[in-house]
JSON list of C-alpha atoms in Angstrom, two decimals:
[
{"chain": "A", "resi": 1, "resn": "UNK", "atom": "CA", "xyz": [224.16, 161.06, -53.94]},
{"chain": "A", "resi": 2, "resn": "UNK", "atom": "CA", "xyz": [221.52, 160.41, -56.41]},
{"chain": "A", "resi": 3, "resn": "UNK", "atom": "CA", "xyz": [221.66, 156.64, -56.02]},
{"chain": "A", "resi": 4, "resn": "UNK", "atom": "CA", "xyz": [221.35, 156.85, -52.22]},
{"chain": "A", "resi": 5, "resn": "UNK", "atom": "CA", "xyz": [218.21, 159.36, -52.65]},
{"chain": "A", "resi": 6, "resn": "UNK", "atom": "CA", "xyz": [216.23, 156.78, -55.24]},
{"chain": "A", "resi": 7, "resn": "UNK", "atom": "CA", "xyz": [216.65, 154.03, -52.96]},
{"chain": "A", "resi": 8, "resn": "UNK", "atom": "CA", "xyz": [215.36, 156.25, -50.07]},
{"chain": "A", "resi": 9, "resn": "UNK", "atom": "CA", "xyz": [212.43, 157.14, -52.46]},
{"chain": "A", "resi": 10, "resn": "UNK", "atom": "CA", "xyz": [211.98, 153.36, -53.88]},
{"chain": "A", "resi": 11, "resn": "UNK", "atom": "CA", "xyz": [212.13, 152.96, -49.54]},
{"chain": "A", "resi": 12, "resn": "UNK", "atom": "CA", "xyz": [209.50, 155.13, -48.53]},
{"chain": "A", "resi": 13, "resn": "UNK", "atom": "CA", "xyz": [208.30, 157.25, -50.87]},
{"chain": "A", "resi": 14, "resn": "UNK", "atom": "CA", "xyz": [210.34, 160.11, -49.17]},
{"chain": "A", "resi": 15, "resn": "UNK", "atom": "CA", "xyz": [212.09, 162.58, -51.06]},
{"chain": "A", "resi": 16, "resn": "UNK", "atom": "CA", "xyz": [214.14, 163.12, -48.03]},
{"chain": "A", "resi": 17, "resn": "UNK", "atom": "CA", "xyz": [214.40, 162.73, -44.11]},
{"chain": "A", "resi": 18, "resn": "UNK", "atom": "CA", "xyz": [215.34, 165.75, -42.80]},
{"chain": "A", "resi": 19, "resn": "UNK", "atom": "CA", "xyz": [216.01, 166.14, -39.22]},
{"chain": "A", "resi": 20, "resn": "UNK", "atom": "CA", "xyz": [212.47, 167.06, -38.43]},
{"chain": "A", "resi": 21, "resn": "UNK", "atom": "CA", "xyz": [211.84, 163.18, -39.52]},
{"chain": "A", "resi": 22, "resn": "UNK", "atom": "CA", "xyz": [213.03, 161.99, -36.67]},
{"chain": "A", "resi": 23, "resn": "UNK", "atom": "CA", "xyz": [210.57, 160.22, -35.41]},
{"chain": "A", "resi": 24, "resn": "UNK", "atom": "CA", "xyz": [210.38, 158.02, -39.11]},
{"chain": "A", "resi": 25, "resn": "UNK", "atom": "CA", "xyz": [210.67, 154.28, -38.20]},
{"chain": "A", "resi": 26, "resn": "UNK", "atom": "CA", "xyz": [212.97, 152.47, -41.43]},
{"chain": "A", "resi": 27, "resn": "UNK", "atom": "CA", "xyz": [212.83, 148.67, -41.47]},
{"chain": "A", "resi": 28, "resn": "UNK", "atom": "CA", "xyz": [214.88, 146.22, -43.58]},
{"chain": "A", "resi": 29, "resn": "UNK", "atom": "CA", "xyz": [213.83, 142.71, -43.19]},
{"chain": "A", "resi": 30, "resn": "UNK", "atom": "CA", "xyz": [215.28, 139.64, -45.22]},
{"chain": "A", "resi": 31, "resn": "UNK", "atom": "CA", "xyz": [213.61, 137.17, -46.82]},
{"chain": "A", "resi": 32, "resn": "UNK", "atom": "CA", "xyz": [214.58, 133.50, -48.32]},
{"chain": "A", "resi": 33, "resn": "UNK", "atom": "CA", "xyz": [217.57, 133.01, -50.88]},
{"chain": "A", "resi": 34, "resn": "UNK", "atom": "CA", "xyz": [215.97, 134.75, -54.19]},
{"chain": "A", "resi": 35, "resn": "UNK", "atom": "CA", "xyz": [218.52, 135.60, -56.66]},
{"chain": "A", "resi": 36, "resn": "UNK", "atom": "CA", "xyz": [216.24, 136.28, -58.86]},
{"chain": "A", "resi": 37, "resn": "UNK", "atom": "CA", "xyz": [214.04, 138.89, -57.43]},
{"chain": "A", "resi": 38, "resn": "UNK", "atom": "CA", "xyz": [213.82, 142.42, -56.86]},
{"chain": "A", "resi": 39, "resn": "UNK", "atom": "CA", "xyz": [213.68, 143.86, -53.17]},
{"chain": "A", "resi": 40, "resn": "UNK", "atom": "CA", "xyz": [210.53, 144.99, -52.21]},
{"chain": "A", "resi": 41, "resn": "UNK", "atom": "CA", "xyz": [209.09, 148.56, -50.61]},
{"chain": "A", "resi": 42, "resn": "UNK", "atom": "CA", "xyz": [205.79, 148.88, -48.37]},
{"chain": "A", "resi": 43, "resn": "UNK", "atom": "CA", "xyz": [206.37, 152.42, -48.57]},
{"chain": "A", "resi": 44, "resn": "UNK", "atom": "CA", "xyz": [203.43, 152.68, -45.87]},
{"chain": "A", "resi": 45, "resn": "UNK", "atom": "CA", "xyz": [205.30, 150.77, -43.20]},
{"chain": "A", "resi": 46, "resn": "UNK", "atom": "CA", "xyz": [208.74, 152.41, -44.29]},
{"chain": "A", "resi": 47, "resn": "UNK", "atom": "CA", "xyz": [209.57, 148.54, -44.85]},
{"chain": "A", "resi": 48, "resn": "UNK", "atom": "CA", "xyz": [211.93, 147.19, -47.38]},
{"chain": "A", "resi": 49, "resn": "UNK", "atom": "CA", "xyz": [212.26, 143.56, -48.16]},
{"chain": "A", "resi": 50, "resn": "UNK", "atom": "CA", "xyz": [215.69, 142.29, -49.36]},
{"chain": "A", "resi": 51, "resn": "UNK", "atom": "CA", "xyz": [216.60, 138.40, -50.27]},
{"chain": "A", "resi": 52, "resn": "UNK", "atom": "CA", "xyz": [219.59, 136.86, -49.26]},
{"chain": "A", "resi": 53, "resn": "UNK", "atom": "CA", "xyz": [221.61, 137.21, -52.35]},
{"chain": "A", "resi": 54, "resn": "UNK", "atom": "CA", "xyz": [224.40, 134.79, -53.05]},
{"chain": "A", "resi": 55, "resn": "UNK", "atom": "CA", "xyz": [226.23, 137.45, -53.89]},
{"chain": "A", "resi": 56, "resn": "UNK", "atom": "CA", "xyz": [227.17, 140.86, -52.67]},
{"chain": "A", "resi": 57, "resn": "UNK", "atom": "CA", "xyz": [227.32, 141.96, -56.36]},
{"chain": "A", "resi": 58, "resn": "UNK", "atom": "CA", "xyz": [223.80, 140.94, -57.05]},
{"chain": "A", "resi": 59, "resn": "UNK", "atom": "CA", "xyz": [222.60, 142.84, -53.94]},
{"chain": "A", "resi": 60, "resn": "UNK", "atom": "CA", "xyz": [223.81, 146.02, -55.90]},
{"chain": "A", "resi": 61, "resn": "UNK", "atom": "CA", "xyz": [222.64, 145.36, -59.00]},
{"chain": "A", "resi": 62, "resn": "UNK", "atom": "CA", "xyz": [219.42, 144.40, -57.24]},
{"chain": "A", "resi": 63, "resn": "UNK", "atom": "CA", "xyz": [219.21, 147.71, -54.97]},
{"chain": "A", "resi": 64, "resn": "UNK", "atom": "CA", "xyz": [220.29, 149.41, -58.67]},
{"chain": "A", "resi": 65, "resn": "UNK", "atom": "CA", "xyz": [217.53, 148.46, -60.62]},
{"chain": "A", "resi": 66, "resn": "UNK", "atom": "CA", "xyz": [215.01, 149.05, -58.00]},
{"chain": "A", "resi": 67, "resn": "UNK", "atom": "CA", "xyz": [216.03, 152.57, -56.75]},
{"chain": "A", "resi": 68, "resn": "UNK", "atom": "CA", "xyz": [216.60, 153.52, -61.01]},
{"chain": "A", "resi": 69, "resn": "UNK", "atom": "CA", "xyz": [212.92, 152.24, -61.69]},
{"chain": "A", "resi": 70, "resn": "UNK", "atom": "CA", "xyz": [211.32, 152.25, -58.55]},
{"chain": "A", "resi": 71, "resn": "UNK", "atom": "CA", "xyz": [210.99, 155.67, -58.10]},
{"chain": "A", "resi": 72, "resn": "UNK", "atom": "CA", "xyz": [208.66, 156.50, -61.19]},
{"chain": "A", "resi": 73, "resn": "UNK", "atom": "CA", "xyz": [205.67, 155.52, -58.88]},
{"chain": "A", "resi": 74, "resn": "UNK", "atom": "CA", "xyz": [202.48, 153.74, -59.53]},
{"chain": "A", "resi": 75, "resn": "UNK", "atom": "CA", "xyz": [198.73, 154.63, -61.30]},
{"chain": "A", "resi": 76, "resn": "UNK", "atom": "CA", "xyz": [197.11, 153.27, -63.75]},
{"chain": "A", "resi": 77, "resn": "UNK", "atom": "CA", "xyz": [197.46, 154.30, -67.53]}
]
């Protein structure tokens, strides 16, 4: 699923964990009510931020927007 594989990406700057991976540590950890902002990746620390959302619907538009635009990467223009 394409959607799954972007977040993993926006997550830890992983393609893919393959079975080999097993020894990959993921963490979620939640922050303060934020409707308004994105979750965040420390792709270093396989660490991904997430707010309490009021709503469930907002946590997938949230987890949408990151994992469509998250995984074009970062450098300087």
């Amino acid at each position: 699923h394409e959607l799954v594989r972007n977040i993993l990406y926006f997550w830890t700057s992983s393609k893919n964990i393959s079975a080999s991976s097993r020894g990959i540590k993921i963490e979620v950890k939640y922050k303060e009510d934020e409707d308004d902002s994105l979750p965040t990746a420390h792709t270093c620390f396989n660490t991904l931020d997430i707010y309490y959302y009021s709503s469930k619907d907002i946590l997938d538009r949230k987890l949408r927007i990151s994992a469509e635009y998250g995984t074009e990467g970062f450098g300087f223009a």
